[in-house]
Amino acid sequence: MSVEASAADPADTPYDTAGNALGRRSVELVRRVQDDSARWIIRLMLAGQHHEVTFAGLKSRPLDLPVALSRHLVGFTGGEELAPVRPSGSSGAAGSTSLAQRAGAPAALSAMLRHLSDQLLVGDLAVRLELPDAIHQLRVTCRSLRALLKAAAPFLERSRRREASQRLKTLARVCAPARDAEITAQLLTMGLDSLTPVNEDLITHLQELAFAQYTEGSRAVRQVLQQKEHHDLLTEMSAFALNPPLTDKVTGLTARQLANKLLRRSLRGVLESAAEPPDHALSSDEAVLQRAHNVRKAAKAVRYVASVLHGAGIKPQKDLHRAAKTSKRYQRELGAIIDSWVVLRWLSSTADRQAGEGDRYDLGLIQGVAAARYRDSLRHSGELIDEFLSQLADGSPAS
């Protein structure tokens, strides 16, 4: 398998299911035959970036779809046969969004769920194809779906909504070790300019360790994606989005009224998380970190809901839109605290494993810088949260 970017060959033969399962999600599969050999090309977009992945065809049967490729696409096809099709020239995403706005809240909620369930399929495929940032994007999609399901709780049947949310939570947790290792590798050099001299060889070694953990974690995620339970999740989320179990409370609402209610519920989650009493089993620092983590998660949920509303072209009222922008800003700032803790935790664990290897003095210096950065950010977390809540309360969020 190779990744490349090339212009489409006019002789490319597009493949899809009879129900346009790939095209409806803006995924292309084409077969390119040249000199009695074939290549199969998958084109998709992930996080705004176009990707093209090429598979070599079977030498003995160049017109047959390789089994490895068909396995990658099982989330889309559900085992349905892929066959040559005529290019349709369009996908169903834009049209369904426009229809949702005209038809009111039930259609709008359905369209948003379909959009995110389609993203879940694309994210699943991207992880299988080992595309850059794929695990992160799959995790974001799981969290976006859970945020929408929670915000839309009054409008969806409880048991099915909670079951879907729990399964998405499990999948997001599977992605967590790989993502934490990836963040660690990216952040290891931050704040080290105060060290004179910095042991660059040691830093490189630590980054290599983190990337190795990311590779191991990525492999674990791909193994989970092969399991029947995961295939069931994809199938059930697609079915849930196609025919969501709506309640009577959504009837009669406009798309904008729905948007306002979804954002208000998400913003209420920020206030509730900030007011939650600390766990007395935790130390004072641990309790402060837990509060920052909970408020950040709630703020991210606001961001996810606002993002899916924006993608659907549904505008909430101005004060809620401003509050969503404020949540995005403070979510990033609180995220820096959590990231500093992730790096410090990783370094502490690594220091124990590195006993007797390399320059332990330099490792201690690096760990000290990370600890100082974490303590400093944690010290200001309460002030940051209070400022965030004040911005939400006075209705004049900072830009």
Coordinates of C-alpha atoms in Angstrom, one line a residue:
M1 CA 0.0 0.0 0.0
S2 CA 1.2 3.5 -0.8
V3 CA 0.0 7.0 -0.4
E4 CA 0.2 9.4 -3.3
A5 CA -1.5 12.4 -4.9
S6 CA -2.0 12.3 -8.6
A7 CA -4.5 13.6 -11.2
A8 CA -7.4 11.3 -11.9
D9 CA -7.0 9.1 -15.0
P10 CA -9.9 9.5 -17.5
A11 CA -9.8 5.7 -17.8
D12 CA -10.5 5.2 -14.0
T13 CA -13.5 3.0 -13.4
P14 CA -15.5 4.1 -10.3
Y15 CA -16.9 1.4 -8.0
D16 CA -19.6 1.7 -5.4
T17 CA -22.5 -0.3 -4.0
A18 CA -26.0 -0.2 -5.5
G19 CA -27.1 2.2 -2.8
N20 CA -24.1 4.6 -3.4
A21 CA -22.7 3.8 0.1
L22 CA -19.3 5.3 -0.7
G23 CA -20.4 8.3 -2.8
R24 CA -22.9 9.4 -0.2
R25 CA -20.0 9.8 2.2
S26 CA -17.8 11.6 -0.3
V27 CA -15.5 8.6 -0.6
E28 CA -14.3 7.4 -4.0
L29 CA -13.0 4.0 -5.1
V30 CA -11.6 3.7 -8.6
R31 CA -9.9 0.9 -10.5
R32 CA -7.1 2.0 -12.9
V33 CA -5.9 -0.7 -15.4
Q34 CA -2.6 -0.2 -17.2
D35 CA -0.6 -2.7 -19.2
D36 CA -2.6 -5.7 -17.9
S37 CA -2.1 -4.6 -14.3
A38 CA -4.5 -2.8 -12.0
R39 CA -4.4 -0.3 -9.1
W40 CA -7.2 0.4 -6.8
I41 CA -7.4 4.0 -5.5
I42 CA -9.4 5.3 -2.5
R43 CA -9.9 9.1 -2.3
L44 CA -11.4 10.7 0.8
M45 CA -11.3 13.9 2.9
L46 CA -10.2 13.9 6.5
A47 CA -10.2 17.1 8.6
G48 CA -10.3 19.2 5.5
Q49 CA -7.4 17.4 3.8
H50 CA -7.7 15.3 0.7
H51 CA -6.0 11.9 0.8
E52 CA -5.4 9.3 -1.9
V53 CA -4.3 5.8 -1.1
T54 CA -3.3 3.3 -3.8
F55 CA -3.5 -0.5 -3.5
A56 CA -1.8 -2.9 -6.0
G57 CA -4.2 -5.2 -7.8
L58 CA -3.9 -8.9 -7.9
K59 CA -1.4 -10.0 -10.6
S60 CA -3.4 -13.2 -11.3
R61 CA -6.8 -11.4 -11.3
P62 CA -6.2 -7.7 -12.0
L63 CA -9.9 -7.0 -12.3
D64 CA -10.8 -8.5 -8.9
L65 CA -11.0 -6.3 -5.7
P66 CA -8.2 -7.3 -3.3
V67 CA -9.5 -8.9 -0.1
A68 CA -7.5 -6.5 2.1
L69 CA -9.1 -3.5 0.4
S70 CA -12.6 -4.9 0.8
R71 CA -12.0 -5.4 4.5
H72 CA -11.2 -1.7 4.8
L73 CA -14.5 -0.8 3.3
V74 CA -16.7 -3.1 5.3
G75 CA -18.0 -0.3 7.5
F76 CA -19.5 1.3 4.4
T77 CA -20.7 -1.7 2.5
G78 CA -21.8 -4.0 5.3
G79 CA -20.8 -6.8 3.0
E80 CA -22.8 -5.4 0.0
E81 CA -21.2 -6.0 -3.4
L82 CA -19.1 -3.3 -5.0
A83 CA -19.5 -2.9 -8.7
P84 CA -18.6 -0.4 -11.5
V85 CA -21.0 2.6 -11.4
R86 CA -21.5 5.8 -13.3
P87 CA -20.1 8.9 -11.5
S88 CA -22.9 10.8 -9.9
G89 CA -20.9 14.1 -9.7
S90 CA -22.4 14.9 -6.2
S91 CA -22.8 13.6 -2.7
G92 CA -25.9 13.8 -0.5
A93 CA -24.4 15.9 2.3
A94 CA -25.3 19.4 1.1
G95 CA -28.7 18.6 0.0
S96 CA -29.7 16.8 3.2
T97 CA -28.5 19.8 5.2
S98 CA -30.5 22.3 3.1
L99 CA -33.6 20.0 3.4
A100 CA -33.1 19.8 7.2
Q101 CA -33.3 23.6 7.5
R102 CA -36.4 23.9 5.5
A103 CA -38.2 21.0 7.1
G104 CA -37.6 21.9 10.8
A105 CA -36.1 20.4 13.9
P106 CA -36.8 16.7 13.3
A107 CA -35.1 16.8 9.9
A108 CA -32.3 19.0 11.2
L109 CA -31.5 16.7 14.0
S110 CA -31.6 13.7 11.7
A111 CA -29.3 15.4 9.2
M112 CA -26.7 16.3 11.9
L113 CA -26.7 12.7 13.2
R114 CA -26.3 11.3 9.7
H115 CA -23.4 13.7 9.1
L116 CA -21.6 12.6 12.2
S117 CA -22.3 8.9 11.6
D118 CA -20.9 9.3 8.1
Q119 CA -17.8 11.0 9.6
L120 CA -17.5 8.0 12.0
L121 CA -17.3 5.7 8.9
V122 CA -14.7 7.9 7.2
G123 CA -12.7 8.0 10.4
D124 CA -12.8 4.3 10.7
L125 CA -11.5 3.9 7.1
A126 CA -8.8 6.6 7.7
V127 CA -7.5 4.7 10.8
R128 CA -7.5 1.4 8.8
L129 CA -5.5 3.2 6.0
E130 CA -3.1 4.6 8.6
L131 CA -3.6 8.2 7.5
P132 CA -2.1 11.1 9.5
D133 CA -4.1 12.3 12.4
A134 CA -6.7 9.6 11.8
I135 CA -7.0 8.3 15.3
H136 CA -7.3 11.8 16.7
Q137 CA -10.1 12.5 14.2
L138 CA -11.9 9.3 15.0
R139 CA -11.8 10.2 18.7
V140 CA -13.1 13.7 18.0
T141 CA -16.0 12.2 16.0
C142 CA -16.9 9.9 18.8
R143 CA -16.9 12.8 21.2
S144 CA -18.9 15.0 18.8
L145 CA -21.6 12.4 18.5
R146 CA -21.7 11.9 22.3
A147 CA -22.0 15.7 22.8
L148 CA -24.8 15.9 20.3
L149 CA -26.6 12.9 21.8
K150 CA -26.3 14.5 25.3
A151 CA -27.5 17.9 24.2
A152 CA -30.4 16.3 22.3
A153 CA -31.4 14.1 25.2
P154 CA -35.0 15.4 25.5
F155 CA -35.5 14.7 21.8
L156 CA -34.3 11.1 21.6
E157 CA -35.5 7.9 23.3
R158 CA -33.5 7.4 26.4
S159 CA -32.4 3.8 26.3
R160 CA -31.2 3.8 22.7
R161 CA -29.5 7.1 23.1
R162 CA -27.6 6.0 26.3
E163 CA -26.6 2.7 24.7
A164 CA -25.2 4.5 21.6
S165 CA -23.3 7.0 23.8
Q166 CA -21.7 4.3 26.0
R167 CA -20.4 2.4 22.9
L168 CA -19.0 5.6 21.5
K169 CA -17.3 6.3 24.8
T170 CA -15.7 2.9 24.8
L171 CA -14.3 3.4 21.3
A172 CA -13.0 6.9 22.2
R173 CA -11.2 5.3 25.2
V174 CA -9.6 2.8 22.9
C175 CA -8.1 5.7 21.0
A176 CA -6.8 7.5 24.1
P177 CA -3.4 5.8 24.7
A178 CA -2.3 6.4 21.1
R179 CA -3.5 10.0 21.2
D180 CA -1.8 10.7 24.6
A181 CA 1.5 9.3 23.2
E182 CA 1.1 11.5 20.1
I183 CA 0.5 14.6 22.2
T184 CA 3.5 13.8 24.4
A185 CA 5.9 13.4 21.4
Q186 CA 4.7 16.8 20.1
L187 CA 5.0 18.7 23.4
L188 CA 8.3 17.2 24.8
T189 CA 10.4 20.2 23.6
M190 CA 8.1 22.9 25.0
G191 CA 9.6 25.0 27.8
L192 CA 13.0 23.3 27.5
D193 CA 14.8 26.5 26.2
S194 CA 15.6 27.4 29.8
L195 CA 17.9 24.4 30.0
T196 CA 21.5 25.2 29.1
P197 CA 22.6 23.1 27.3
V198 CA 19.6 20.9 26.4
N199 CA 20.5 17.3 25.8
E200 CA 19.1 17.0 22.3
D201 CA 20.0 13.4 22.0
L202 CA 18.0 12.5 25.1
I203 CA 15.0 14.6 23.9
T204 CA 15.2 12.8 20.5
H205 CA 15.3 9.5 22.4
L206 CA 12.3 10.4 24.5
Q207 CA 10.3 11.5 21.4
E208 CA 11.2 8.2 19.7
L209 CA 9.9 6.3 22.8
A210 CA 6.6 8.3 22.6
F211 CA 6.2 7.7 18.9
A212 CA 6.9 4.0 19.5
Q213 CA 4.0 4.0 22.1
Y214 CA 1.8 5.8 19.5
T215 CA 2.6 3.1 17.0
E216 CA 1.8 0.4 19.5
G217 CA -1.4 2.2 20.5
S218 CA -2.4 2.7 16.8
R219 CA -2.0 -1.0 16.2
A220 CA -4.2 -1.8 19.2
V221 CA -6.9 0.6 17.8
R222 CA -6.8 -1.1 14.4
Q223 CA -7.2 -4.5 16.1
V224 CA -10.4 -3.3 17.8
L225 CA -11.7 -2.1 14.4
Q226 CA -11.5 -5.6 13.1
Q227 CA -13.8 -7.0 15.8
K228 CA -17.5 -7.8 15.3
E229 CA -18.6 -5.5 18.1
H230 CA -17.0 -2.6 16.3
H231 CA -18.7 -3.5 13.0
D232 CA -22.0 -3.7 14.9
L233 CA -21.4 -0.2 16.3
L234 CA -20.9 1.2 12.8
T235 CA -24.0 -0.5 11.5
E236 CA -26.1 0.5 14.5
M237 CA -25.0 4.2 14.4
S238 CA -25.8 4.4 10.7
A239 CA -29.3 2.9 11.4
F240 CA -29.7 5.2 14.5
A241 CA -28.9 8.3 12.4
L242 CA -31.0 7.2 9.4
N243 CA -34.1 6.7 11.6
P244 CA -33.4 8.4 15.0
P245 CA -35.8 7.5 17.9
L246 CA -37.3 11.0 18.2
T247 CA -39.6 12.0 21.0
D248 CA -42.6 14.3 20.8
K249 CA -40.6 17.2 22.3
V250 CA -38.9 17.9 19.0
T251 CA -42.2 18.2 17.1
G252 CA -43.1 21.7 16.0
L253 CA -39.7 23.2 16.7
T254 CA -37.8 25.1 14.0
A255 CA -34.2 24.3 13.2
R256 CA -33.1 27.5 14.9
Q257 CA -35.1 26.7 18.0
L258 CA -33.5 23.3 18.1
A259 CA -30.1 24.9 17.8
N260 CA -30.8 27.3 20.7
K261 CA -31.9 24.4 22.9
L262 CA -28.9 22.2 22.1
L263 CA -26.4 25.0 22.9
R264 CA -28.2 26.0 26.1
R265 CA -28.1 22.4 27.4
S266 CA -24.4 22.1 26.5
L267 CA -23.6 25.4 28.2
R268 CA -25.5 24.3 31.3
G269 CA -23.2 21.4 31.4
V270 CA -20.2 23.8 31.8
L271 CA -21.9 25.4 34.8
E272 CA -22.7 22.0 36.3
S273 CA -19.2 20.7 35.9
A274 CA -17.7 23.8 37.5
A275 CA -20.1 23.5 40.5
E276 CA -19.6 19.8 41.1
P277 CA -18.2 19.1 44.6
P278 CA -14.6 17.7 44.7
D279 CA -13.9 14.0 45.4
H280 CA -12.7 13.9 49.0
A281 CA -10.5 10.9 48.2
L282 CA -8.3 13.1 46.0
S283 CA -5.5 15.3 47.1
S284 CA -6.0 19.1 46.7
D285 CA -3.9 19.2 43.5
E286 CA -5.7 16.2 42.1
A287 CA -9.1 17.8 42.9
V288 CA -8.1 21.0 41.1
L289 CA -6.9 19.0 38.1
Q290 CA -10.1 17.0 38.1
R291 CA -12.2 20.2 38.1
A292 CA -10.2 21.7 35.2
H293 CA -10.5 18.4 33.3
N294 CA -14.3 18.3 33.8
V295 CA -14.9 21.9 32.8
R296 CA -12.7 21.4 29.8
K297 CA -14.7 18.4 28.7
A298 CA -17.9 20.3 29.1
A299 CA -16.5 23.3 27.1
K300 CA -15.4 20.9 24.4
A301 CA -18.9 19.5 24.2
V302 CA -20.2 23.0 23.6
R303 CA -17.6 23.4 20.9
Y304 CA -18.6 20.1 19.2
V305 CA -22.3 21.0 19.2
A306 CA -21.6 24.4 17.8
S307 CA -19.4 22.9 15.1
V308 CA -22.1 20.5 13.9
L309 CA -24.6 23.3 13.9
H310 CA -22.3 25.4 11.8
G311 CA -21.7 22.5 9.5
A312 CA -25.5 22.2 9.0
G313 CA -25.8 25.9 8.4
I314 CA -28.1 26.4 11.3
K315 CA -27.5 29.7 13.2
P316 CA -28.3 29.9 16.9
Q317 CA -29.2 33.3 18.5
K318 CA -26.3 35.7 18.8
D319 CA -25.6 35.4 22.6
L320 CA -25.4 31.6 22.4
H321 CA -23.1 31.9 19.4
R322 CA -20.8 34.2 21.3
A323 CA -20.9 31.8 24.3
A324 CA -19.9 28.9 22.1
K325 CA -16.9 31.0 20.8
T326 CA -15.9 31.7 24.4
S327 CA -16.1 28.0 25.3
K328 CA -13.8 27.2 22.4
R329 CA -11.2 29.7 23.6
Y330 CA -11.3 28.5 27.3
Q331 CA -11.4 24.9 26.2
R332 CA -8.0 25.5 24.5
E333 CA -6.5 27.2 27.6
L334 CA -7.7 24.5 30.0
G335 CA -6.4 21.9 27.5
A336 CA -2.9 23.3 28.0
I337 CA -3.2 22.4 31.6
I338 CA -4.3 18.8 30.9
D339 CA -1.6 18.4 28.2
S340 CA 1.1 19.5 30.7
W341 CA -0.2 16.9 33.1
V342 CA -0.1 14.2 30.4
V343 CA 3.5 15.0 29.6
L344 CA 4.6 15.1 33.2
R345 CA 2.8 11.7 33.9
W346 CA 4.5 10.2 30.9
L347 CA 8.0 11.5 31.9
S348 CA 7.6 10.3 35.5
S349 CA 6.8 6.8 34.2
T350 CA 9.6 6.9 31.6
A351 CA 12.1 8.1 34.2
D352 CA 11.4 4.9 36.2
R353 CA 11.9 2.7 33.2
Q354 CA 15.0 4.6 32.2
A355 CA 16.8 3.9 35.5
G356 CA 20.5 3.2 34.8
E357 CA 20.2 4.2 31.1
G358 CA 21.5 7.4 29.5
D359 CA 22.0 10.6 31.4
R360 CA 19.6 10.6 34.4
Y361 CA 20.7 14.1 35.4
D362 CA 19.4 15.6 32.1
L363 CA 16.3 13.5 32.4
G364 CA 15.7 14.9 35.8
L365 CA 16.1 18.4 34.5
I366 CA 13.6 17.8 31.7
Q367 CA 11.2 16.3 34.3
G368 CA 11.7 19.3 36.5
V369 CA 10.8 21.8 33.7
A370 CA 7.7 19.7 33.0
A371 CA 6.7 19.7 36.7
A372 CA 7.2 23.4 37.0
R373 CA 5.1 24.1 33.9
Y374 CA 2.3 21.8 35.2
R375 CA 2.3 23.4 38.7
D376 CA 2.2 26.9 37.3
S377 CA -0.7 26.2 34.9
L378 CA -2.6 24.3 37.7
R379 CA -2.1 27.2 40.1
H380 CA -4.0 29.5 37.7
S381 CA -6.7 27.0 36.7
G382 CA -9.2 28.2 39.3
E383 CA -8.8 31.8 38.2
L384 CA -9.2 30.8 34.5
I385 CA -12.4 28.8 35.2
D386 CA -13.8 31.8 37.2
E387 CA -13.1 34.1 34.3
F388 CA -14.7 31.7 31.9
L389 CA -17.9 31.4 34.0
S390 CA -18.0 35.2 34.4
Q391 CA -17.8 35.6 30.6
L392 CA -20.7 33.2 30.2
A393 CA -22.7 34.9 32.9
D394 CA -22.5 38.5 31.7
G395 CA -23.3 37.6 28.1
S396 CA -20.3 39.5 26.7
P397 CA -17.8 36.8 25.9
A398 CA -14.3 37.9 24.9
S399 CA -13.4 37.5 21.3

